[in-house]
PDB file of N, CA and C in Angstrom:
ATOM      1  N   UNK A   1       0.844  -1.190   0.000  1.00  0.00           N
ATOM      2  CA  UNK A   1       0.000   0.000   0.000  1.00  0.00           C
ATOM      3  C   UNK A   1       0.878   1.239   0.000  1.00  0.00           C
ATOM      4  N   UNK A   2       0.563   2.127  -0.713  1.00  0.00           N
ATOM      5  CA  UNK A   2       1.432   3.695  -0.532  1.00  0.00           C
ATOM      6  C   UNK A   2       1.111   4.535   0.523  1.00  0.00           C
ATOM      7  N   UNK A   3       1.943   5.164   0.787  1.00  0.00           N
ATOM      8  CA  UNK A   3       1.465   6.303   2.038  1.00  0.00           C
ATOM      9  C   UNK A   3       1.094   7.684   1.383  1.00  0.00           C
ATOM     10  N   UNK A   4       1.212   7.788   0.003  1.00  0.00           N
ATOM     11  CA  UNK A   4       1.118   9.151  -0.333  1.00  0.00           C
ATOM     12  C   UNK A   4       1.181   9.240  -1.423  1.00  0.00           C
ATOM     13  N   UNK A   5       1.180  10.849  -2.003  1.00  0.00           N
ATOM     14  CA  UNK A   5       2.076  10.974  -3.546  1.00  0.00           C
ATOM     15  C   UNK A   5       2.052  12.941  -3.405  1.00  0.00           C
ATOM     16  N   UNK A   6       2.384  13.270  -4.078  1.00  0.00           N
ATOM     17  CA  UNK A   6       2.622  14.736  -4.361  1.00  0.00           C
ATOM     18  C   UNK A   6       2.266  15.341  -6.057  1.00  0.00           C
ATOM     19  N   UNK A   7       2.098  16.296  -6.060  1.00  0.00           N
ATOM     20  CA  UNK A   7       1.721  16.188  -7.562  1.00  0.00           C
ATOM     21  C   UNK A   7       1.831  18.155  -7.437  1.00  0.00           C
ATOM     22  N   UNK A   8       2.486  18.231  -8.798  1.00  0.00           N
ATOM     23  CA  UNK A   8       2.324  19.637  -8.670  1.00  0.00           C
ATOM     24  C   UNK A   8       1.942  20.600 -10.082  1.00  0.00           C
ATOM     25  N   UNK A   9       0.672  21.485 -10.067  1.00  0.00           N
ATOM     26  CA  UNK A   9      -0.445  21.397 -10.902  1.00  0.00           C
ATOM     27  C   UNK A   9       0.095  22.931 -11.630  1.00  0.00           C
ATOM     28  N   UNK A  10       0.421  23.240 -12.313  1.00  0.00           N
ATOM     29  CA  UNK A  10      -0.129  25.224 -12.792  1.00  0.00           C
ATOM     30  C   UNK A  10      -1.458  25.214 -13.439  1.00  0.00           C
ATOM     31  N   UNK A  11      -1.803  26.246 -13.041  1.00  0.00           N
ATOM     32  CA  UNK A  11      -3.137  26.659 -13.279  1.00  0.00           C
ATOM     33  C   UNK A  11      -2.835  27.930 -13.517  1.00  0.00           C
ATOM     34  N   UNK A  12      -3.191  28.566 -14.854  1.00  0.00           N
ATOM     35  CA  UNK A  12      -3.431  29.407 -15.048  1.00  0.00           C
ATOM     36  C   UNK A  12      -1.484  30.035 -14.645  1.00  0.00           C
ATOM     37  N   UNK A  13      -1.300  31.641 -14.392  1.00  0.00           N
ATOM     38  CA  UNK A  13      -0.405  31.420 -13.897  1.00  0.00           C
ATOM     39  C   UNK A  13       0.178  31.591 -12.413  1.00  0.00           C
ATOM     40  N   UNK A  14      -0.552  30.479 -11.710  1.00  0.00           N
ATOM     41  CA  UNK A  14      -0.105  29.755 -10.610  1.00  0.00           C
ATOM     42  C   UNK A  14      -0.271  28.677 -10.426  1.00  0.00           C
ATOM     43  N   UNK A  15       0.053  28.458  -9.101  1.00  0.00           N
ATOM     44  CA  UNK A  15       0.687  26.838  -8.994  1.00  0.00           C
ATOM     45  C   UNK A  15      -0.370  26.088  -7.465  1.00  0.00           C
ATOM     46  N   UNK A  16      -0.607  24.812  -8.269  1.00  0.00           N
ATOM     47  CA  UNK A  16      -1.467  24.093  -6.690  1.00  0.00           C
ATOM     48  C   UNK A  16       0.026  22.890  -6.614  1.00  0.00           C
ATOM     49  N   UNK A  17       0.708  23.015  -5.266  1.00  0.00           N
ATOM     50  CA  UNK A  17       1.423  21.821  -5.182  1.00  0.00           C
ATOM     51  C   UNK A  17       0.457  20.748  -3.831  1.00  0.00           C
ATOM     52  N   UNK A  18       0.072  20.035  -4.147  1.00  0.00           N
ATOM     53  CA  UNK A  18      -0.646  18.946  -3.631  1.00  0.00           C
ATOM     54  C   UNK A  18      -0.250  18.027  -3.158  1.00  0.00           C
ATOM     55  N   UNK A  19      -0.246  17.923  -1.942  1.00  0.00           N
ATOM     56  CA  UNK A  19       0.160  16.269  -1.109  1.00  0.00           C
ATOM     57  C   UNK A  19      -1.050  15.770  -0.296  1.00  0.00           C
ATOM     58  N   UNK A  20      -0.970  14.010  -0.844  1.00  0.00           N
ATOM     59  CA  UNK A  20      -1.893  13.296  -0.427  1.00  0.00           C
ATOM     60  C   UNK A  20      -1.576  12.634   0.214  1.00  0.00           C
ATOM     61  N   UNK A  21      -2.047  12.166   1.460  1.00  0.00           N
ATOM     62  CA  UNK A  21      -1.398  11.574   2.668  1.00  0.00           C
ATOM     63  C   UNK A  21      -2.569  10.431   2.575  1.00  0.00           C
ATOM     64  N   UNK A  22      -1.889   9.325   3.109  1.00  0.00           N
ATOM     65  CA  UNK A  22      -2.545   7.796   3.538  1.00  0.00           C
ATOM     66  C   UNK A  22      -1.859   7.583   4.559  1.00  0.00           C
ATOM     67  N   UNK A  23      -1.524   8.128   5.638  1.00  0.00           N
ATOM     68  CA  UNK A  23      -1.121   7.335   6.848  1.00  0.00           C
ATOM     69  C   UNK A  23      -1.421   5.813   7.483  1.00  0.00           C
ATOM     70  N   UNK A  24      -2.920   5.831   7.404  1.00  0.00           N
ATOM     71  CA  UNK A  24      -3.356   4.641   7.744  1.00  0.00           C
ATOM     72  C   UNK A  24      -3.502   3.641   6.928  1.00  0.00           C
ATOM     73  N   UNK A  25      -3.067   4.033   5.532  1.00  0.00           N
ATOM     74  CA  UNK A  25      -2.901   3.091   4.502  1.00  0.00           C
ATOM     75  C   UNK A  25      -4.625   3.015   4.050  1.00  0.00           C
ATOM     76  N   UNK A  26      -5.456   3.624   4.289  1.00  0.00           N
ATOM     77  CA  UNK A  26      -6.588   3.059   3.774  1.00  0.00           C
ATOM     78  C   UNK A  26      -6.737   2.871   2.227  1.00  0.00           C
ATOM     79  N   UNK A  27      -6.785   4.243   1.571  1.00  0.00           N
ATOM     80  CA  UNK A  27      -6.783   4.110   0.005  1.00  0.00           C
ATOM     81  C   UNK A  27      -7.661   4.928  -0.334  1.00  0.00           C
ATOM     82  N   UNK A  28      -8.791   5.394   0.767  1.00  0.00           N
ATOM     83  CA  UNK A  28      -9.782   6.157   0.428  1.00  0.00           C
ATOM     84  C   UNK A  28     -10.481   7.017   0.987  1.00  0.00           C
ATOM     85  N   UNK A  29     -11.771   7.709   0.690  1.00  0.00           N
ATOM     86  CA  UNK A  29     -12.480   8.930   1.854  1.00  0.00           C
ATOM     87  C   UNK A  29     -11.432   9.618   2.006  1.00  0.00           C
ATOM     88  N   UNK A  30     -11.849  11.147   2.246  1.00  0.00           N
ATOM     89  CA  UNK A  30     -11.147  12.410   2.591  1.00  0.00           C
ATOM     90  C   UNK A  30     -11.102  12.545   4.165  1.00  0.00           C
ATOM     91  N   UNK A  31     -10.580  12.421   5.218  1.00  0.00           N
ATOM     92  CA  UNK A  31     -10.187  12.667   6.690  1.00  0.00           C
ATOM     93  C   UNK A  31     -10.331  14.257   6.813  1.00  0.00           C
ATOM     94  N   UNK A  32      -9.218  14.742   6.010  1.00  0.00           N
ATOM     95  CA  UNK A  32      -8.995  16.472   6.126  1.00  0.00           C
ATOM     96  C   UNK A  32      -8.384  16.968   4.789  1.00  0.00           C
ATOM     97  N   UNK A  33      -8.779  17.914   4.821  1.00  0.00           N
ATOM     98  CA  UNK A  33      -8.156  19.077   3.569  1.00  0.00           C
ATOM     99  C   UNK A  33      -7.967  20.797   4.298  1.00  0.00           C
ATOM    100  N   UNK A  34      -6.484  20.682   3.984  1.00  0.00           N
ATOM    101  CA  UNK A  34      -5.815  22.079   3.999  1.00  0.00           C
ATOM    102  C   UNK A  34      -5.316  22.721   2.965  1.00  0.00           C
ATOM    103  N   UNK A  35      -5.309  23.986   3.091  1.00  0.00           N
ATOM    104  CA  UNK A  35      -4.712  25.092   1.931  1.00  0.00           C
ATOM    105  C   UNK A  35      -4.097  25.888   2.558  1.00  0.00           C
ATOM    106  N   UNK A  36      -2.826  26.338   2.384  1.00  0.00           N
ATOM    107  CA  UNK A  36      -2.484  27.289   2.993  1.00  0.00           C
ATOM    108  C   UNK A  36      -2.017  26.756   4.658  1.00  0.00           C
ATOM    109  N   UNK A  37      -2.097  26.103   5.206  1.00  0.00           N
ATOM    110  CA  UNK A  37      -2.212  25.253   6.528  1.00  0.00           C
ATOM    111  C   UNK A  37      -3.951  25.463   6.891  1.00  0.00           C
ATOM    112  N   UNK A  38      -4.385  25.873   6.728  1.00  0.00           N
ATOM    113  CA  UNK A  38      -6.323  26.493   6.963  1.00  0.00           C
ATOM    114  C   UNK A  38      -7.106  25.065   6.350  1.00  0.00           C
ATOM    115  N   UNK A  39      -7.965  24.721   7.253  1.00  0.00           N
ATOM    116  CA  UNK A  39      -8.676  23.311   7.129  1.00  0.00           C
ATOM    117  C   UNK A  39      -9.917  24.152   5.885  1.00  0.00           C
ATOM    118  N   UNK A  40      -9.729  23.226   4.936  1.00  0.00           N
ATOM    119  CA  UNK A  40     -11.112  23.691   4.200  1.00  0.00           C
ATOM    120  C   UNK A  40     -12.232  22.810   4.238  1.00  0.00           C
ATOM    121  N   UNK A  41     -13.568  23.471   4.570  1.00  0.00           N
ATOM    122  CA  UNK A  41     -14.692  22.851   4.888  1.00  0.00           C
ATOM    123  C   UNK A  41     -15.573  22.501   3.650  1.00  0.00           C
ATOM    124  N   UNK A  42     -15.622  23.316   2.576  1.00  0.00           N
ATOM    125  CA  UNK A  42     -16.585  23.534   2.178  1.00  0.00           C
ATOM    126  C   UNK A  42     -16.312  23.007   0.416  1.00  0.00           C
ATOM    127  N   UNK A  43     -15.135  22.397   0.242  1.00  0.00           N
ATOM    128  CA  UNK A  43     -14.657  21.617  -0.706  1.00  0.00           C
ATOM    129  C   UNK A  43     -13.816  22.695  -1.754  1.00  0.00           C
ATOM    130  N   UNK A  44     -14.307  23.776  -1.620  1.00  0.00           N
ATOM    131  CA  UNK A  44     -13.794  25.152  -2.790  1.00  0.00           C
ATOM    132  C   UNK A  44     -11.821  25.623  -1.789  1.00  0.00           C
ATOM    133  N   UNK A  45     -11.387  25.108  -3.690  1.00  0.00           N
ATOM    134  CA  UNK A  45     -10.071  25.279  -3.016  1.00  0.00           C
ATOM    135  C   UNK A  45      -9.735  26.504  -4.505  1.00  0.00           C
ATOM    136  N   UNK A  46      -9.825  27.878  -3.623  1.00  0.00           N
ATOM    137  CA  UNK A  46      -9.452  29.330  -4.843  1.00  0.00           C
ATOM    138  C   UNK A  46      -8.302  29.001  -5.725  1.00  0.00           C
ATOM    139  N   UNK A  47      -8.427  29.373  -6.805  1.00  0.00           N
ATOM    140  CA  UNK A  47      -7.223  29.288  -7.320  1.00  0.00           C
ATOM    141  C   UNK A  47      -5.749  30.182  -7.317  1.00  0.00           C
ATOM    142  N   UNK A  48      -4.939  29.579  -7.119  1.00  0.00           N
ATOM    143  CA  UNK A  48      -3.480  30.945  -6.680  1.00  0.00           C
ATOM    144  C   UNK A  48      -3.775  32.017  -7.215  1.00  0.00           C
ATOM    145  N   UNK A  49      -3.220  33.239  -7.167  1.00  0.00           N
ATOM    146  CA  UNK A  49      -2.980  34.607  -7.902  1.00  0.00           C
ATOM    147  C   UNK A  49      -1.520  34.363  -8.667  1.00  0.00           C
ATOM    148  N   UNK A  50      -1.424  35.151  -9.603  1.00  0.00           N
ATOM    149  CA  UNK A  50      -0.449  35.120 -10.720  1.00  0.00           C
ATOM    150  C   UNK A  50       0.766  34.897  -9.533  1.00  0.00           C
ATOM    151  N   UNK A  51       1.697  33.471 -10.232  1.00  0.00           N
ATOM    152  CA  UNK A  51       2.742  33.738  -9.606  1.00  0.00           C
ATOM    153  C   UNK A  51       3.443  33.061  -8.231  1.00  0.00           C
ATOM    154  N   UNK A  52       1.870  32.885  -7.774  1.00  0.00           N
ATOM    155  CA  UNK A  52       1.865  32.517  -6.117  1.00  0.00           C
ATOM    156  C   UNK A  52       1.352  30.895  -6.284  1.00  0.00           C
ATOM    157  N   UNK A  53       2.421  30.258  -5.186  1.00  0.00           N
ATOM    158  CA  UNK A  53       1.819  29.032  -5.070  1.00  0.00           C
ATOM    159  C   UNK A  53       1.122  28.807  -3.530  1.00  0.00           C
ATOM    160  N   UNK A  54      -0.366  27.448  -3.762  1.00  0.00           N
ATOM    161  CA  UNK A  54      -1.410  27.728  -2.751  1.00  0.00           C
ATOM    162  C   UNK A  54      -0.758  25.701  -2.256  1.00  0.00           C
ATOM    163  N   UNK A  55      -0.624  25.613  -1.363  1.00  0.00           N
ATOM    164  CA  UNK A  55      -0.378  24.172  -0.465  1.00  0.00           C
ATOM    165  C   UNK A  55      -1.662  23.499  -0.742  1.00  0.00           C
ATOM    166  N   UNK A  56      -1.774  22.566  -0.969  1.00  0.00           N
ATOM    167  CA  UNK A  56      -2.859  22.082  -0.589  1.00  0.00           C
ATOM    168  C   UNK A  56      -2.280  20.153  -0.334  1.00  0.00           C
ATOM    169  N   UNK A  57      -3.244  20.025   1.096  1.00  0.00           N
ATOM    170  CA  UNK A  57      -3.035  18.868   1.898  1.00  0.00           C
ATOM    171  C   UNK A  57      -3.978  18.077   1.997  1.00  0.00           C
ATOM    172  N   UNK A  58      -4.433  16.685   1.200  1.00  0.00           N
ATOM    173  CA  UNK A  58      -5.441  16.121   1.305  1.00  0.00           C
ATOM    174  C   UNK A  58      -4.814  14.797   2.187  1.00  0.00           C
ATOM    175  N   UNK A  59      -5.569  14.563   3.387  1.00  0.00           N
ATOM    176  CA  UNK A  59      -5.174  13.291   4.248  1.00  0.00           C
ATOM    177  C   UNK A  59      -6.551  12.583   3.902  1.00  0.00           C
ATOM    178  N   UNK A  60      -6.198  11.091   3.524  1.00  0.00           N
ATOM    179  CA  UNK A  60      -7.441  10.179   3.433  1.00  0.00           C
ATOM    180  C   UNK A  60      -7.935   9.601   4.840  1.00  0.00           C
ATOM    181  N   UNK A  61      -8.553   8.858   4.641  1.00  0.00           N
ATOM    182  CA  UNK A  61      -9.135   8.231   6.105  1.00  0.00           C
ATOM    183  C   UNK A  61     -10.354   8.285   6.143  1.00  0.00           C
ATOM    184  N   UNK A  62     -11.045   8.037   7.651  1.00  0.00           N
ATOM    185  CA  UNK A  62     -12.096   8.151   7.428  1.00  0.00           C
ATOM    186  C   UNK A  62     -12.809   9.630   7.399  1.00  0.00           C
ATOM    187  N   UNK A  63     -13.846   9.911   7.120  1.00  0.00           N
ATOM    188  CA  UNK A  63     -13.907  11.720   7.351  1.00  0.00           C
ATOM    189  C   UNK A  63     -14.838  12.169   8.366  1.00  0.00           C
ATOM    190  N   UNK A  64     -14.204  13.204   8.903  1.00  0.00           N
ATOM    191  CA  UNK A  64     -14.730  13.673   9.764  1.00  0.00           C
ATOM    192  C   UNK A  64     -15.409  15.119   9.282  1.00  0.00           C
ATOM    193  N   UNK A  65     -16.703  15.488  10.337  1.00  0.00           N
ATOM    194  CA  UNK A  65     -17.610  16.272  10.325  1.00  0.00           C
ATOM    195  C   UNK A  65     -16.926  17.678   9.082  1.00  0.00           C
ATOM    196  N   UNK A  66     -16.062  18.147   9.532  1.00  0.00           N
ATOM    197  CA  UNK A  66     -15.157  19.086   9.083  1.00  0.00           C
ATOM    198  C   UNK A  66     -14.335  18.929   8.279  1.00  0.00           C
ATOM    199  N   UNK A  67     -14.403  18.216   7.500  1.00  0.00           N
ATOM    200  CA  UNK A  67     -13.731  17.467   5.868  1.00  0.00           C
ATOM    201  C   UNK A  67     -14.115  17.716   4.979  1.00  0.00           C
ATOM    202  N   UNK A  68     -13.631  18.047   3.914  1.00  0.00           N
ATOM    203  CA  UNK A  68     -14.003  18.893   2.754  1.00  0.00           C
ATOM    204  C   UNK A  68     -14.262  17.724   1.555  1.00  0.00           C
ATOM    205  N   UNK A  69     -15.691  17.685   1.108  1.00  0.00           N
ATOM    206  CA  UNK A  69     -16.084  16.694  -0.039  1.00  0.00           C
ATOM    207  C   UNK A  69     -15.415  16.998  -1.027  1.00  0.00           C
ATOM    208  N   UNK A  70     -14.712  16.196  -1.515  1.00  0.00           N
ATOM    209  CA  UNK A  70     -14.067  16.536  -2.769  1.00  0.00           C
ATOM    210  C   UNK A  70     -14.647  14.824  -3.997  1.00  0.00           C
TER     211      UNK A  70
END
């Protein structure tokens, strides 16, 4: 099983660098999502401004109340 992967996206001209975490090895369901270190709730991840790159942290698992549907 993998623990992860990284992937790094331009959009437009900025950048989403993305890490996906499996700690528990599951494989699936969203646990948490961050941007910026900031938990996002509501699944909407903005896109960078010219130039600027935005973090974004998806941990799988099971999900909790405050986990962003993606």
């Amino acid at each position: 099983a993998w623990g992860g992967a990284a992937v790094t996206v331009k959009l437009g001209s900025g950048t989403l660098a993305i890490a996906i975490e499996d700690p528990e090895h599951v494989g699936r369901g969203v646990a948490a999502v961050t941007v910026d270190g900031r938990p996002v709730d509501d699944g909407v991840i903005a896109a960078p401004a010219a130039g600027a790159t935005r973090h974004v942290r998806v941990r799988l698992g099971r999900r909790h109340a405050s986990a962003a549907s993606i």
